[in-house]
Amino acid sequence: MRRALKSLAVFSLRQTLRYRRLRHLGRWLNVAANGDGLGDDWNSNGERMVFENIISSAAHGAILEVGAHDGSHTVAMIEAMRRARSCVHTIHSFEPSAANAARWIDTTANAGADDCVVLNRAACSDSSGEAILRCRAGGGRNGFHETYAGPEGDSTETVRTTTLDEYARAAGLSELLLLKIDTEGHDLQVLRGALELLQSKQIQYVQFEYNSAWIASRHFLKDAFDLLLPRGYFIGKIHKTFIERFIEWDYRLEWFEQTNFVAWIEHIDPLFPIEVTRGYLDHKSSSE
């Protein structure tokens, strides 16, 4: 009976809206239902909520920011740390683009934040060496993959790459509060370059971005689940006001819509609200 009613409803919608309008409606409903497509606004996409709860936990350790862009997120984190009188004092930022690095320097200096940040003119990856960075006009979507490389206004830049494992050893970093990654589809390579840190649980929280750029890098969200879960991390999607923790990966998560995920060591008790999804289509969630 339920299947028949569902088929009737779909048929009626197709007759009323026609194919293309129905597709747009279905896409919008899917985005809304999944809590995706929240954009890059730090104040409204859940990132600020997550960060402020992390630094309010009185935890210690430096922050690694991979993909610092123009420094606006760097300054937002520093301002949040100052408001919370956080015990965390140092952010190690990575930005390979020359233009973005110059913007980052100006942004942090104008905010009076240049005394507690370290800028590394390098990209983080799964190996050290050199790579070709595709630079998009405006600098907001630079990356190693083809997704954002359009026919006009783009250039390339040869940049240095390093791994976080190598960097942490050289910098003497043994306790890391947060690894924040925003690298336009290169996020998994960054994680693979931090396997030693993750295996030894020296990183307490990991935040990474998931979007259509993962297609160009030939990676799936499943790869992140397979990397983090066996190493003793929980993983969840960042919503505006809570984290949806998934017990396991589900193929229906793979639709490459813009969103952010956060992972944390199992024995940590985060301050941000958590709802647990045990099965992707379960009607009920449990709160931790």
mmCIF file of C-alpha atoms in Angstrom, residues 98-232:
data_model
loop_
_atom_site.group_PDB
_atom_site.id
_atom_site.type_symbol
_atom_site.label_atom_id
_atom_site.label_comp_id
_atom_site.label_asym_id
_atom_site.label_seq_id
_atom_site.Cartn_x
_atom_site.Cartn_y
_atom_site.Cartn_z
ATOM 1 C CA ALA A 98 51.785 33.498 -3.219
ATOM 2 C CA ALA A 99 48.800 35.823 -3.682
ATOM 3 C CA ASN A 100 46.808 34.276 -0.847
ATOM 4 C CA ALA A 101 49.846 34.234 1.450
ATOM 5 C CA ALA A 102 50.266 37.992 0.900
ATOM 6 C CA ARG A 103 46.580 38.526 1.743
ATOM 7 C CA TRP A 104 46.958 36.313 4.819
ATOM 8 C CA ILE A 105 49.875 38.400 6.098
ATOM 9 C CA ASP A 106 47.917 41.648 5.671
ATOM 10 C CA THR A 107 44.753 40.206 7.242
ATOM 11 C CA THR A 108 46.441 38.823 10.356
ATOM 12 C CA ALA A 109 48.619 41.919 10.802
ATOM 13 C CA ASN A 110 45.629 44.281 10.537
ATOM 14 C CA ALA A 111 43.832 42.217 13.170
ATOM 15 C CA GLY A 112 46.818 42.341 15.493
ATOM 16 C CA ALA A 113 47.040 38.561 15.361
ATOM 17 C CA ASP A 114 50.460 38.100 13.794
ATOM 18 C CA ASP A 115 52.094 37.384 17.162
ATOM 19 C CA CYS A 116 50.314 34.057 17.687
ATOM 20 C CA VAL A 117 50.316 32.577 14.189
ATOM 21 C CA VAL A 118 52.945 30.906 12.021
ATOM 22 C CA LEU A 119 52.599 30.970 8.227
ATOM 23 C CA ASN A 120 54.096 28.157 6.194
ATOM 24 C CA ARG A 121 54.362 28.810 2.459
ATOM 25 C CA ALA A 122 53.718 25.184 1.596
ATOM 26 C CA ALA A 123 50.920 22.774 0.760
ATOM 27 C CA CYS A 124 50.227 19.716 2.899
ATOM 28 C CA SER A 125 49.892 16.391 1.113
ATOM 29 C CA ASP A 126 50.779 12.699 1.455
ATOM 30 C CA SER A 127 54.396 13.244 0.340
ATOM 31 C CA SER A 128 57.025 15.973 0.270
ATOM 32 C CA GLY A 129 58.246 17.590 -2.912
ATOM 33 C CA GLU A 130 56.644 19.907 -5.448
ATOM 34 C CA ALA A 131 53.226 20.118 -7.089
ATOM 35 C CA ILE A 132 51.340 22.294 -9.552
ATOM 36 C CA LEU A 133 48.708 24.470 -7.869
ATOM 37 C CA ARG A 134 45.800 25.646 -10.023
ATOM 38 C CA CYS A 135 45.099 29.247 -9.054
ATOM 39 C CA ARG A 136 41.597 30.528 -9.599
ATOM 40 C CA ALA A 137 40.998 34.234 -10.144
ATOM 41 C CA GLY A 138 40.258 35.716 -6.725
ATOM 42 C CA GLY A 139 42.150 32.970 -4.894
ATOM 43 C CA GLY A 140 39.164 31.420 -3.150
ATOM 44 C CA ARG A 141 39.119 28.046 -4.907
ATOM 45 C CA ASN A 142 42.769 27.250 -5.524
ATOM 46 C CA GLY A 143 43.596 23.551 -5.606
ATOM 47 C CA PHE A 144 45.510 20.677 -7.132
ATOM 48 C CA HIS A 145 42.545 19.226 -8.983
ATOM 49 C CA GLU A 146 40.651 20.180 -12.085
ATOM 50 C CA THR A 147 37.230 20.872 -10.607
ATOM 51 C CA TYR A 148 37.712 24.613 -10.202
ATOM 52 C CA ALA A 149 40.100 25.212 -13.106
ATOM 53 C CA GLY A 150 38.051 27.104 -15.667
ATOM 54 C CA PRO A 151 39.135 28.279 -19.123
ATOM 55 C CA GLU A 152 39.638 31.937 -18.144
ATOM 56 C CA GLY A 153 41.304 33.795 -15.311
ATOM 57 C CA ASP A 154 43.326 30.801 -14.101
ATOM 58 C CA SER A 155 47.060 30.281 -13.756
ATOM 59 C CA THR A 156 49.368 27.676 -12.269
ATOM 60 C CA GLU A 157 52.067 27.899 -9.636
ATOM 61 C CA THR A 158 54.721 25.374 -8.614
ATOM 62 C CA VAL A 159 54.557 25.004 -4.841
ATOM 63 C CA ARG A 160 56.363 23.073 -2.150
ATOM 64 C CA THR A 161 54.571 20.175 -0.451
ATOM 65 C CA THR A 162 55.153 18.607 2.936
ATOM 66 C CA THR A 163 53.414 16.130 5.203
ATOM 67 C CA LEU A 164 52.028 16.995 8.616
ATOM 68 C CA ASP A 165 53.946 14.099 10.150
ATOM 69 C CA GLU A 166 57.224 15.607 8.908
ATOM 70 C CA TYR A 167 56.234 19.125 9.933
ATOM 71 C CA ALA A 168 55.192 18.109 13.448
ATOM 72 C CA ARG A 169 58.494 16.285 13.994
ATOM 73 C CA ALA A 170 60.549 19.241 12.741
ATOM 74 C CA ALA A 171 58.535 21.793 14.759
ATOM 75 C CA GLY A 172 58.524 19.663 17.903
ATOM 76 C CA LEU A 173 54.723 19.503 18.050
ATOM 77 C CA SER A 174 53.575 16.570 20.149
ATOM 78 C CA GLU A 175 50.125 17.737 21.265
ATOM 79 C CA LEU A 176 47.671 19.067 18.679
ATOM 80 C CA LEU A 177 44.191 20.228 19.539
ATOM 81 C CA LEU A 178 42.763 20.657 16.039
ATOM 82 C CA LEU A 179 43.648 19.914 12.444
ATOM 83 C CA LYS A 180 41.467 22.090 10.193
ATOM 84 C CA ILE A 181 41.590 21.220 6.461
ATOM 85 C CA ASP A 182 40.144 23.226 3.567
ATOM 86 C CA THR A 183 42.020 22.209 0.424
ATOM 87 C CA GLU A 184 39.405 21.864 -2.345
ATOM 88 C CA GLY A 185 39.438 18.092 -2.746
ATOM 89 C CA HIS A 186 42.950 17.412 -1.421
ATOM 90 C CA ASP A 187 41.743 16.737 2.120
ATOM 91 C CA LEU A 188 42.311 12.992 2.044
ATOM 92 C CA GLN A 189 45.930 13.380 0.923
ATOM 93 C CA VAL A 190 46.444 15.736 3.863
ATOM 94 C CA LEU A 191 45.052 13.098 6.226
ATOM 95 C CA ARG A 192 47.279 10.425 4.695
ATOM 96 C CA GLY A 193 50.250 12.658 5.379
ATOM 97 C CA ALA A 194 49.277 12.700 9.067
ATOM 98 C CA LEU A 195 48.884 8.960 9.643
ATOM 99 C CA GLU A 196 51.524 8.844 12.391
ATOM 100 C CA LEU A 197 49.855 11.694 14.275
ATOM 101 C CA LEU A 198 46.428 10.103 13.874
ATOM 102 C CA GLN A 199 47.596 6.604 14.779
ATOM 103 C CA SER A 200 49.155 7.896 18.006
ATOM 104 C CA LYS A 201 46.089 10.109 18.627
ATOM 105 C CA GLN A 202 48.214 13.237 18.908
ATOM 106 C CA ILE A 203 45.475 15.144 17.084
ATOM 107 C CA GLN A 204 42.337 15.482 19.195
ATOM 108 C CA TYR A 205 39.978 16.929 16.567
ATOM 109 C CA VAL A 206 40.024 16.870 12.771
ATOM 110 C CA GLN A 207 37.802 19.041 10.587
ATOM 111 C CA PHE A 208 37.704 18.611 6.808
ATOM 112 C CA GLU A 209 35.643 19.777 3.862
ATOM 113 C CA TYR A 210 33.745 17.450 1.502
ATOM 114 C CA ASN A 211 32.428 18.623 -1.856
ATOM 115 C CA SER A 212 32.495 18.055 -5.622
ATOM 116 C CA ALA A 213 36.270 18.565 -5.726
ATOM 117 C CA TRP A 214 36.582 15.051 -4.289
ATOM 118 C CA ILE A 215 35.422 13.740 -7.660
ATOM 119 C CA ALA A 216 38.422 15.261 -9.429
ATOM 120 C CA SER A 217 40.774 13.852 -6.768
ATOM 121 C CA ARG A 218 39.157 10.397 -7.229
ATOM 122 C CA HIS A 219 38.251 10.005 -3.575
ATOM 123 C CA PHE A 220 35.113 9.164 -1.642
ATOM 124 C CA LEU A 221 33.856 10.068 1.807
ATOM 125 C CA LYS A 222 34.216 6.345 2.506
ATOM 126 C CA ASP A 223 37.995 6.778 2.273
ATOM 127 C CA ALA A 224 37.891 9.241 5.171
ATOM 128 C CA PHE A 225 35.694 6.883 7.226
ATOM 129 C CA ASP A 226 38.057 3.976 6.469
ATOM 130 C CA LEU A 227 41.037 6.058 7.549
ATOM 131 C CA LEU A 228 39.641 7.603 10.738
ATOM 132 C CA LEU A 229 37.283 5.027 12.290
ATOM 133 C CA PRO A 230 39.865 2.209 12.657
ATOM 134 C CA ARG A 231 42.250 4.656 14.324
ATOM 135 C CA GLY A 232 39.840 5.355 17.162
#
